[in-house]
Every structure is written in structure tokens, then in C-alpha cells.
Amino acid sequence: MPSLTGHLRRTIAVAASFAFSSLAFTLSCTTPAHAAAVSDGVVKIGVLTDLSGVSSDNAGKGSVLAATMAIDDFSREHKVLGAPIELVSADSQGKTDTGATIAREWYDRGKVDMITDLTFSNVALAVDRIADEKKKIALVTGAGSSAISNEQCTAHSVQWMYDTYALANSTSQALLRRGLKSWYFITADYAFGQALEKDASEILTRQGGKVAGSVKHPVNSPDLSSYLLRAQTSGAQVIALANSGTDTLNTVKQAAQFNIVQGGKQVFTPLLSLITEIHGMGLKNAQGMILTNGFYWDQDDRSRAFAQRFHAQHKKMPTMMQAAVYSAVLNYLKAVQAAGTDEADAVMAKLKSMKIDDPVIRNGQIRADGKLVHDMLLVQVKTPAESKSEWDLYKILETIPADKAFAPLAESKCALVRK
């Protein structure tokens, strides 16, 4: 990131108002050039992420960097409508009450206009309700439960990158086309894992497949051997992982110890696996797995240019969650500029009228239910021999159009959708 000069500064501070560890830093301008259309004279963005838990490598500091890059790219002066843009961040610790406490503090006293990332579905659902109550904005880039933009949708939130339906739908169809019809689920026992298994099971059954069984494990389980043995003995053709972060990484690594991956009798597929996890598993363990992603750094020239800038500072390629933070922050600022105000309803109306097309999102549009639908990617993990560099991990098998990847709006249970 370019250094700030003269009248610009960045401060890094611990947020003392919370009884837990949190990271906060501010991008600000010392010049008091505040526009009347901007509330409190500042446009303030909060990244509420996972800085210490199972998804800290998938979001965390990388999400904060992505937000910073978006602000830099929108305005080198870090201003919109003549007012300074500020950024704060904190660790939700994956806890609903902690995330809700931070969100209320930010919205009520911290002058925060928009919160993004929201890595965990339980946190995202709680913050979405608070944002709606306070008439503020929440752009969910990390959490995937389809309920966020379905049964529990709100007028002031957008599910930005993916949901459990899009992941399950694309991956299950690809494996069913290969004749793999019987599935066994290893599921993390929390909102996201349960939603992912539910969506995948319903899609699978509707398309002629069958669920041979499932088992749930606690989040952040170091030993998954008993769950893997149950899956192995089930005889299912596919062992599907409905978990995330280090749980997914550990499951695949431990599966290699039982020769499940290399044995060839069962296909192993994580329904959500990000590039940092595949990198951590190693191509020897992950090779051949078919996945659905909303972003891959090597998709085209635009994605490569963004990812290489990110890598230069983070020393890792961006995950789709981190890339989504960049897209959400950039387009939020564009909407504030176009609306001429940071008032939430006006900004949401402008966001929903915009075409979302940037280095991360292709052919994006925010629907009435608050779901950003866009093209998704079906990818296959390369073999060690196919990979030409450290982060050359995927072959793109197919670009899935938005209307094929996401559940039809006609099937939505969102109260904002007029039937």
C-alpha cells in the first residue's frame, strides 16, 4: 500500500471500550473538509472479522488489508463527498454476543456507517438485525448461511460473495454428472455447517442422489479421526465436508493418514474450501478435488493485477472472502458518491441499482432479497505436476452464470420479495 503523505495519517490502536482484544486502525484526513451530506462529517467503515479463530487465515488481517486497498483505490486522499473515510477493525471471536456488542458500539457511538466481513453466520445474522434496527448497513462477505438473504433477510444488508446454496448446487451437480450419487456429510456443528449440509442434501435428493448419512463435529476440532472412520465405513461414493477454515484443513490432512483421498474408493469434496486451505493441505493431499469458488486470483488480467498487489503486502493470495471485502468496500464508496449522501436507505437503493463489476466480481447484481448474484467458478485442484508456482492451485473447469449458480428469486422466502 502506498505510504500516506503530508496531511494523511494512519493510526493503529487497541479498542479500549471492549473487554476483549480487538484491533482498530483509522485512515483519516487532518483537513476538516466535511460535506454536509455526510453524517458526523465522516464515512466510517468497520471490518468485523476473525482475527484469532478457525477462519483467521481466510479473513482476518487479509480482510483488513483488502478494505484498505479498496479505500486507496477509490480515493488516494481517502475522502468521499469531501469527507474523510475512516476504517476500524475488530475480532468477533466467532461469538454472537461479542459480535453484537461491537456492532452496537460501532453504530451507536463509533460513527460507523457500514460493517463488513462478518466471517461467521451466527455473527452475521445478529449484526444484520442490529444494522436494520439502527438504519445502518451490513455487507456480509464472509458468512455463507443462505438464511442471511433468505428467511432472515433485512432491508439494510447484502450477502456479497456466496451462500451455501451456490456452493452446494454447483459442486453437487458436477459430481452427480460424474455418476457420484451417494454422499456422506462431515459437518461442523454451527449455523453455517448445518445450512450447508441442509442445502446440499436437498439439492442432491432433488437431482437423484442420496444421503448415506452424516455426522456433526464441534467447531475447531483437532482430532477428526472418528468422524472420518464413520464416513469411510459408510460406503458412500462422496465424503462431503460441510465445515470451514482449519476444520476443513485438518479433515483433509487426517483423511490422507487413512488413505481415503489416495485410496480412490471414495471422492473427497469440501463444499467450502478457500485457497489458503488448499495451500495448507498441499497438492498431494488435495489434488483432484472439485470445488466452487466466487473468486480465483488467476482468473483473468484484472483478478491477477489485484491479487498480485494484495500478495505483495500479505505474502498470500487473497481468498474469496478477502477479495469480497475489497469489492464490497469499493462499491459501497461508489454508491455513497453516486447517492450524494451516506444515509443508509439512499446508499442501499443506489447499490441495488448498480451493476457490480470490478477486479473481483463479474456480472453482479444485488437482488431484492439482498443477495449479490454473480458468476461463480467450478474449479479442480491441480496435481503437483500441473502446478507451475506456489499459488497455481486450480484449473477452472467452468464459469457458472449467476442465474444458474444461485437459487431463483422466485423460490426466495425473503419478506422483501413481492410474490
Coordinates of C-alpha atoms in Angstrom, one line a residue:
M1 CA 0.0 0.0 0.0
P2 CA 1.4 3.5 -0.9
S3 CA 2.6 5.4 2.1
L4 CA 0.4 8.3 3.3
T5 CA 1.9 11.8 2.8
G6 CA 1.7 15.2 4.5
H7 CA -1.8 15.7 5.6
L8 CA -2.8 12.0 5.8
R9 CA -2.1 9.6 8.6
R10 CA -2.8 6.0 9.8
T11 CA -3.2 5.2 13.5
I12 CA -3.2 1.7 14.9
A13 CA -4.9 1.3 18.3
V14 CA -6.5 -1.2 20.6
A15 CA -10.2 -0.6 21.1
A16 CA -10.3 0.0 24.8
S17 CA -14.1 0.1 25.0
F18 CA -14.3 -3.7 24.7
A19 CA -13.5 -6.2 27.4
F20 CA -11.7 -8.4 24.8
S21 CA -8.8 -8.0 22.5
S22 CA -9.6 -6.1 19.3
L23 CA -7.7 -4.4 16.6
A24 CA -8.7 -1.0 15.4
F25 CA -7.0 1.3 13.0
T26 CA -8.1 4.5 11.3
L27 CA -7.4 6.0 7.9
S28 CA -8.1 9.7 8.4
C29 CA -7.5 13.2 7.0
T30 CA -6.4 16.0 9.2
T31 CA -8.1 18.6 6.9
P32 CA -11.7 19.3 8.2
A33 CA -13.2 19.2 4.8
H34 CA -16.6 17.7 5.8
A35 CA -19.6 17.6 3.4
A36 CA -23.0 18.5 4.8
A37 CA -24.5 15.4 3.2
V38 CA -22.2 13.1 5.3
S39 CA -23.4 12.1 8.8
D40 CA -21.0 13.1 11.6
G41 CA -18.7 14.6 8.9
V42 CA -17.0 11.2 8.3
V43 CA -17.8 8.0 6.3
K44 CA -16.7 5.2 8.6
I45 CA -16.3 1.5 7.7
G46 CA -15.9 -1.4 10.2
V47 CA -14.3 -4.7 9.4
L48 CA -15.7 -7.2 11.9
T49 CA -13.7 -10.3 11.3
D50 CA -12.0 -13.4 12.7
L51 CA -8.5 -12.4 13.9
S52 CA -7.9 -15.4 16.1
G53 CA -10.1 -18.4 15.2
V54 CA -10.6 -21.1 12.6
S55 CA -11.1 -18.6 9.8
S56 CA -8.4 -16.1 10.6
D57 CA -6.3 -17.2 7.7
N58 CA -9.3 -16.9 5.3
A59 CA -10.4 -13.5 6.5
G60 CA -8.7 -11.7 9.4
K61 CA -5.8 -9.4 8.7
G62 CA -6.2 -10.1 5.0
S63 CA -9.8 -8.7 5.1
V64 CA -8.5 -5.5 6.8
L65 CA -5.8 -5.2 4.1
A66 CA -8.4 -5.7 1.3
A67 CA -10.6 -2.9 2.8
T68 CA -7.6 -0.6 3.0
M69 CA -6.8 -1.3 -0.7
A70 CA -10.4 -0.5 -1.7
I71 CA -10.2 2.8 0.1
D72 CA -6.9 3.6 -1.5
D73 CA -8.2 2.7 -5.0
F74 CA -11.4 4.7 -4.5
S75 CA -9.5 7.9 -3.4
R76 CA -5.8 8.5 -2.8
E77 CA -6.9 11.3 -0.5
H78 CA -9.2 8.9 1.5
K79 CA -12.2 11.1 1.0
V80 CA -15.7 10.8 -0.4
L81 CA -18.1 13.7 -0.9
G82 CA -15.3 15.9 0.6
A83 CA -15.4 14.0 3.9
P84 CA -12.7 11.7 5.3
I85 CA -13.0 7.9 5.0
E86 CA -12.1 6.0 8.2
L87 CA -11.6 2.3 8.8
V88 CA -11.8 0.4 12.0
S89 CA -11.5 -3.4 12.7
A90 CA -12.1 -5.8 15.5
D91 CA -12.2 -9.5 16.3
S92 CA -15.7 -11.0 16.8
Q93 CA -14.1 -14.2 18.1
G94 CA -16.9 -16.1 16.3
K95 CA -19.2 -15.3 19.2
T96 CA -22.7 -13.9 18.6
D97 CA -22.7 -11.8 21.8
T98 CA -19.2 -10.4 21.2
G99 CA -20.0 -9.5 17.6
A100 CA -23.3 -7.9 18.5
T101 CA -21.7 -5.8 21.3
I102 CA -19.1 -4.5 18.9
A103 CA -21.7 -3.7 16.2
R104 CA -23.9 -1.8 18.6
E105 CA -20.9 0.2 20.0
W106 CA -19.7 1.0 16.5
Y107 CA -23.2 2.0 15.2
D108 CA -24.3 3.9 18.4
R109 CA -21.1 5.7 19.5
G110 CA -18.4 4.9 17.0
K111 CA -19.9 6.7 14.0
V112 CA -19.6 3.6 11.9
D113 CA -21.9 3.7 8.8
M114 CA -21.2 0.2 7.3
I115 CA -19.9 -3.1 8.8
T116 CA -18.4 -5.8 6.5
D117 CA -16.7 -9.2 6.6
L118 CA -18.8 -10.8 9.4
T119 CA -17.0 -14.1 8.9
F120 CA -19.4 -16.4 10.9
S121 CA -23.0 -16.9 10.0
N122 CA -24.2 -16.6 13.7
V123 CA -22.4 -13.2 14.0
A124 CA -23.6 -12.0 10.6
L125 CA -27.3 -12.8 11.4
A126 CA -27.1 -10.9 14.7
V127 CA -25.3 -7.9 13.1
D128 CA -27.8 -7.8 10.2
R129 CA -30.7 -7.4 12.6
I130 CA -28.8 -4.6 14.5
A131 CA -28.0 -2.8 11.3
D132 CA -31.6 -2.9 10.2
E133 CA -32.7 -1.6 13.7
K134 CA -30.2 1.3 13.6
K135 CA -30.8 2.0 9.8
K136 CA -27.1 1.3 9.1
I137 CA -25.6 -1.0 6.5
A138 CA -24.1 -4.5 6.8
L139 CA -22.3 -6.1 3.8
V140 CA -21.7 -9.7 4.5
T141 CA -18.7 -11.0 2.7
G142 CA -17.6 -13.9 4.9
A143 CA -20.6 -15.7 6.2
G144 CA -22.4 -18.2 3.9
S145 CA -25.7 -19.4 5.5
S146 CA -28.4 -18.9 2.9
A147 CA -30.8 -17.7 5.6
I148 CA -28.9 -14.4 5.6
S149 CA -30.5 -13.4 2.3
N150 CA -33.5 -15.7 2.5
E151 CA -35.6 -16.4 5.6
Q152 CA -33.8 -13.8 7.7
C153 CA -33.1 -11.1 5.1
T154 CA -33.2 -7.4 6.1
A155 CA -33.5 -4.2 4.1
H156 CA -30.1 -2.9 5.1
S157 CA -27.8 -5.9 4.4
V158 CA -26.3 -7.6 1.4
Q159 CA -24.8 -11.1 1.2
W160 CA -21.9 -10.2 -1.1
M161 CA -19.9 -13.2 -2.3
Y162 CA -21.5 -16.6 -1.8
D163 CA -24.1 -18.6 0.1
T164 CA -24.5 -22.3 1.0
Y165 CA -26.9 -22.9 -1.9
A166 CA -24.5 -21.6 -4.6
L167 CA -21.6 -23.8 -3.2
A168 CA -23.7 -26.9 -2.8
N169 CA -25.6 -26.5 -6.1
S170 CA -22.6 -26.2 -8.4
T171 CA -20.4 -28.8 -6.7
S172 CA -23.1 -31.4 -6.3
Q173 CA -24.2 -31.1 -10.0
A174 CA -20.6 -31.5 -11.1
L175 CA -20.1 -34.7 -9.1
L176 CA -23.5 -36.1 -10.0
R177 CA -22.6 -35.7 -13.7
R178 CA -19.7 -38.0 -12.9
G179 CA -22.0 -40.7 -11.5
L180 CA -21.3 -40.0 -7.8
K181 CA -24.7 -40.2 -6.3
S182 CA -24.3 -41.4 -2.7
W183 CA -23.0 -38.9 -0.2
Y184 CA -21.9 -38.8 3.5
F185 CA -21.5 -35.4 5.3
I186 CA -19.0 -34.4 7.9
T187 CA -20.5 -31.2 9.3
A188 CA -19.3 -28.5 11.6
D189 CA -22.0 -28.2 14.3
Y190 CA -22.9 -24.5 13.9
A191 CA -25.2 -22.3 11.7
F192 CA -23.0 -22.3 8.6
G193 CA -22.2 -26.1 8.6
Q194 CA -25.8 -27.0 9.3
A195 CA -27.1 -24.7 6.5
L196 CA -24.5 -26.1 4.0
E197 CA -25.5 -29.7 4.7
K198 CA -29.2 -28.9 4.5
D199 CA -28.9 -27.1 1.2
A200 CA -26.6 -29.8 -0.3
S201 CA -28.8 -32.6 0.9
E202 CA -32.0 -31.0 -0.6
I203 CA -30.2 -30.3 -3.9
L204 CA -28.7 -33.8 -4.0
T205 CA -32.0 -35.5 -3.4
R206 CA -33.9 -33.4 -5.9
Q207 CA -31.3 -34.3 -8.6
G208 CA -31.5 -38.0 -8.0
G209 CA -28.7 -38.5 -5.4
K210 CA -29.0 -39.9 -1.9
V211 CA -27.6 -39.1 1.5
A212 CA -26.0 -42.2 3.0
G213 CA -25.5 -40.5 6.4
S214 CA -23.9 -37.6 8.3
V215 CA -22.0 -36.8 11.4
K216 CA -21.5 -33.5 13.2
H217 CA -18.3 -32.3 15.0
P218 CA -17.6 -29.3 17.2
V219 CA -16.0 -26.3 15.7
N220 CA -12.2 -26.2 15.9
S221 CA -11.8 -30.0 16.5
P222 CA -8.2 -31.1 16.5
D223 CA -9.0 -34.8 16.1
L224 CA -11.4 -35.8 13.4
S225 CA -10.4 -39.4 13.1
S226 CA -13.6 -40.9 14.5
Y227 CA -15.7 -38.9 12.1
L228 CA -13.6 -39.8 9.1
L229 CA -13.8 -43.5 10.0
R230 CA -17.6 -43.4 10.1
A231 CA -17.6 -41.7 6.7
Q232 CA -15.2 -44.3 5.3
T233 CA -17.2 -47.2 6.5
S234 CA -20.5 -45.7 5.2
G235 CA -19.6 -46.9 1.7
A236 CA -20.7 -43.5 0.3
Q237 CA -19.1 -42.5 -3.0
V238 CA -18.6 -39.0 -1.8
I239 CA -17.4 -37.7 1.5
A240 CA -18.6 -34.1 1.6
L241 CA -17.2 -31.6 4.2
A242 CA -19.7 -29.0 5.4
N243 CA -17.2 -27.2 7.6
S244 CA -14.6 -24.4 7.0
G245 CA -11.2 -23.0 7.9
T246 CA -8.8 -25.0 9.9
D247 CA -11.5 -27.7 10.4
T248 CA -11.5 -28.3 6.6
L249 CA -7.7 -28.2 6.5
N250 CA -7.4 -30.7 9.4
T251 CA -10.1 -33.0 8.0
V252 CA -8.3 -33.4 4.6
K253 CA -4.9 -33.8 6.2
Q254 CA -6.2 -36.5 8.6
A255 CA -8.0 -38.2 5.7
A256 CA -4.7 -38.7 4.0
Q257 CA -3.5 -40.6 7.0
F258 CA -6.3 -43.1 6.5
N259 CA -5.6 -43.3 2.8
I260 CA -9.1 -42.0 2.0
V261 CA -8.0 -39.5 -0.6
Q262 CA -5.3 -41.6 -2.3
G263 CA -7.2 -44.8 -2.0
G264 CA -9.5 -43.9 -4.9
K265 CA -12.6 -45.7 -3.5
Q266 CA -14.3 -42.5 -2.2
V267 CA -14.2 -39.0 -3.5
F268 CA -13.5 -36.3 -1.0
T269 CA -15.0 -32.8 -1.5
P270 CA -15.0 -29.8 0.8
L271 CA -18.2 -27.8 -0.1
L272 CA -16.4 -24.7 1.1
S273 CA -12.6 -24.6 0.8
L274 CA -10.6 -21.5 0.3
I275 CA -7.2 -21.1 -1.4
T276 CA -5.3 -20.7 1.8
E277 CA -6.7 -24.1 3.0
I278 CA -5.8 -25.9 -0.3
H279 CA -2.3 -24.3 0.0
G280 CA -2.1 -25.6 3.6
M281 CA -3.3 -29.1 2.7
G282 CA -0.7 -29.4 -0.1
L283 CA -1.5 -30.6 -3.6
K284 CA -0.5 -34.1 -2.8
N285 CA -3.5 -34.3 -0.4
A286 CA -5.9 -32.0 -2.2
Q287 CA -5.3 -32.9 -5.9
G288 CA -8.4 -33.7 -8.0
M289 CA -10.9 -32.2 -5.6
I290 CA -13.7 -30.3 -7.3
L291 CA -14.8 -27.0 -5.6
T292 CA -17.0 -24.0 -6.2
N293 CA -15.5 -20.5 -5.7
G294 CA -16.6 -17.0 -6.2
F295 CA -13.1 -15.7 -7.0
Y296 CA -9.8 -17.1 -8.1
W297 CA -6.7 -14.9 -8.4
D298 CA -5.6 -16.3 -11.7
Q299 CA -9.0 -16.0 -13.5
D300 CA -8.0 -13.1 -15.8
D301 CA -5.8 -10.0 -16.0
R302 CA -8.0 -7.9 -13.7
S303 CA -8.1 -10.5 -10.9
R304 CA -4.3 -11.1 -11.3
A305 CA -3.5 -7.4 -11.0
F306 CA -5.5 -7.1 -7.8
A307 CA -4.2 -10.3 -6.3
Q308 CA -0.6 -9.6 -7.0
R309 CA -0.9 -6.2 -5.2
F310 CA -2.5 -8.0 -2.3
H311 CA 0.2 -10.7 -2.3
A312 CA 3.0 -8.1 -2.2
Q313 CA 1.7 -6.9 1.2
H314 CA 0.1 -10.1 2.7
K315 CA 2.5 -12.7 1.2
K316 CA -0.5 -14.9 0.4
M317 CA -3.0 -14.8 -2.5
P318 CA -6.5 -13.4 -1.4
T319 CA -9.3 -15.8 -0.6
M320 CA -12.7 -15.2 -2.0
M321 CA -13.7 -13.8 1.4
Q322 CA -10.9 -11.3 1.5
A323 CA -11.5 -10.4 -2.2
A324 CA -15.2 -9.9 -1.4
V325 CA -14.3 -7.3 1.3
Y326 CA -12.4 -5.3 -1.4
S327 CA -15.4 -5.4 -3.7
A328 CA -17.9 -4.6 -1.0
V329 CA -16.0 -1.6 0.3
L330 CA -15.1 -0.2 -3.2
N331 CA -18.7 -0.4 -4.3
Y332 CA -20.1 0.9 -1.1
L333 CA -18.0 4.1 -1.5
K334 CA -19.1 4.3 -5.2
A335 CA -22.7 4.2 -4.0
V336 CA -22.1 6.9 -1.4
Q337 CA -20.6 9.1 -4.0
A338 CA -23.4 8.4 -6.5
A339 CA -26.1 8.9 -3.9
G340 CA -24.6 12.2 -2.7
T341 CA -25.0 11.0 0.9
D342 CA -24.1 8.2 3.4
E343 CA -27.7 7.9 4.5
A344 CA -28.3 4.1 4.6
D345 CA -31.6 3.9 2.6
A346 CA -30.3 6.1 -0.2
V347 CA -27.0 4.2 -0.4
M348 CA -28.8 0.8 -0.4
A349 CA -31.1 2.0 -3.2
K350 CA -28.0 3.1 -5.2
L351 CA -26.2 -0.2 -4.6
K352 CA -29.2 -2.2 -5.8
S353 CA -29.4 -0.2 -9.0
M354 CA -25.7 -0.6 -9.8
K355 CA -24.0 -3.2 -11.9
I356 CA -21.3 -4.8 -9.8
D357 CA -18.3 -5.4 -12.0
D358 CA -14.7 -5.0 -10.6
P359 CA -11.5 -7.0 -10.2
V360 CA -13.3 -9.5 -8.0
I361 CA -17.0 -9.8 -9.1
R362 CA -18.2 -10.5 -12.7
N363 CA -21.7 -9.7 -13.9
G364 CA -23.0 -8.9 -10.4
Q365 CA -26.4 -7.5 -9.4
I366 CA -28.0 -7.2 -6.0
R367 CA -31.4 -8.7 -5.9
A368 CA -34.5 -7.6 -3.9
D369 CA -33.6 -10.2 -1.3
G370 CA -30.2 -8.6 -0.6
K371 CA -28.2 -11.4 -2.4
L372 CA -25.5 -10.3 -4.8
V373 CA -25.7 -12.8 -7.6
H374 CA -22.8 -13.1 -9.9
D375 CA -20.8 -15.6 -12.0
M376 CA -19.2 -18.4 -10.0
L377 CA -16.3 -20.7 -10.8
L378 CA -16.2 -24.5 -10.8
V379 CA -12.6 -25.4 -10.2
Q380 CA -10.4 -28.6 -9.8
V381 CA -7.3 -28.7 -7.7
K382 CA -4.2 -29.3 -9.8
T383 CA -1.8 -32.2 -9.3
P384 CA 1.7 -31.3 -8.1
A385 CA 3.0 -31.9 -11.7
E386 CA 0.4 -29.5 -13.2
S387 CA 1.2 -26.6 -10.8
K388 CA 3.8 -24.1 -12.0
S389 CA 4.1 -21.9 -8.9
E390 CA 3.3 -21.8 -5.2
W391 CA -0.3 -20.4 -5.7
D392 CA -1.0 -22.1 -9.1
L393 CA -3.6 -24.4 -7.5
Y394 CA -6.7 -24.6 -9.6
K395 CA -7.9 -25.4 -13.1
I396 CA -11.1 -23.5 -14.0
L397 CA -13.5 -26.2 -15.3
E398 CA -16.5 -23.9 -15.9
T399 CA -17.8 -20.4 -15.3
I400 CA -21.3 -20.7 -13.9
P401 CA -23.6 -17.9 -14.8
A402 CA -25.3 -16.1 -11.9
D403 CA -28.8 -17.3 -12.7
K404 CA -27.5 -20.9 -12.7
A405 CA -25.4 -20.7 -9.6
F406 CA -27.8 -19.1 -7.1
A407 CA -31.3 -20.1 -6.1
P408 CA -34.0 -18.5 -8.2
L409 CA -35.6 -15.3 -6.7
A410 CA -39.0 -17.0 -7.3
E411 CA -38.1 -19.5 -4.6
S412 CA -37.0 -16.9 -2.0
K413 CA -38.6 -16.8 1.4
C414 CA -37.3 -13.2 2.0
A415 CA -40.1 -10.9 3.1
L416 CA -38.7 -8.1 0.9
V417 CA -39.6 -10.1 -2.2
R418 CA -43.0 -9.4 -3.5
K419 CA -44.6 -12.7 -4.6

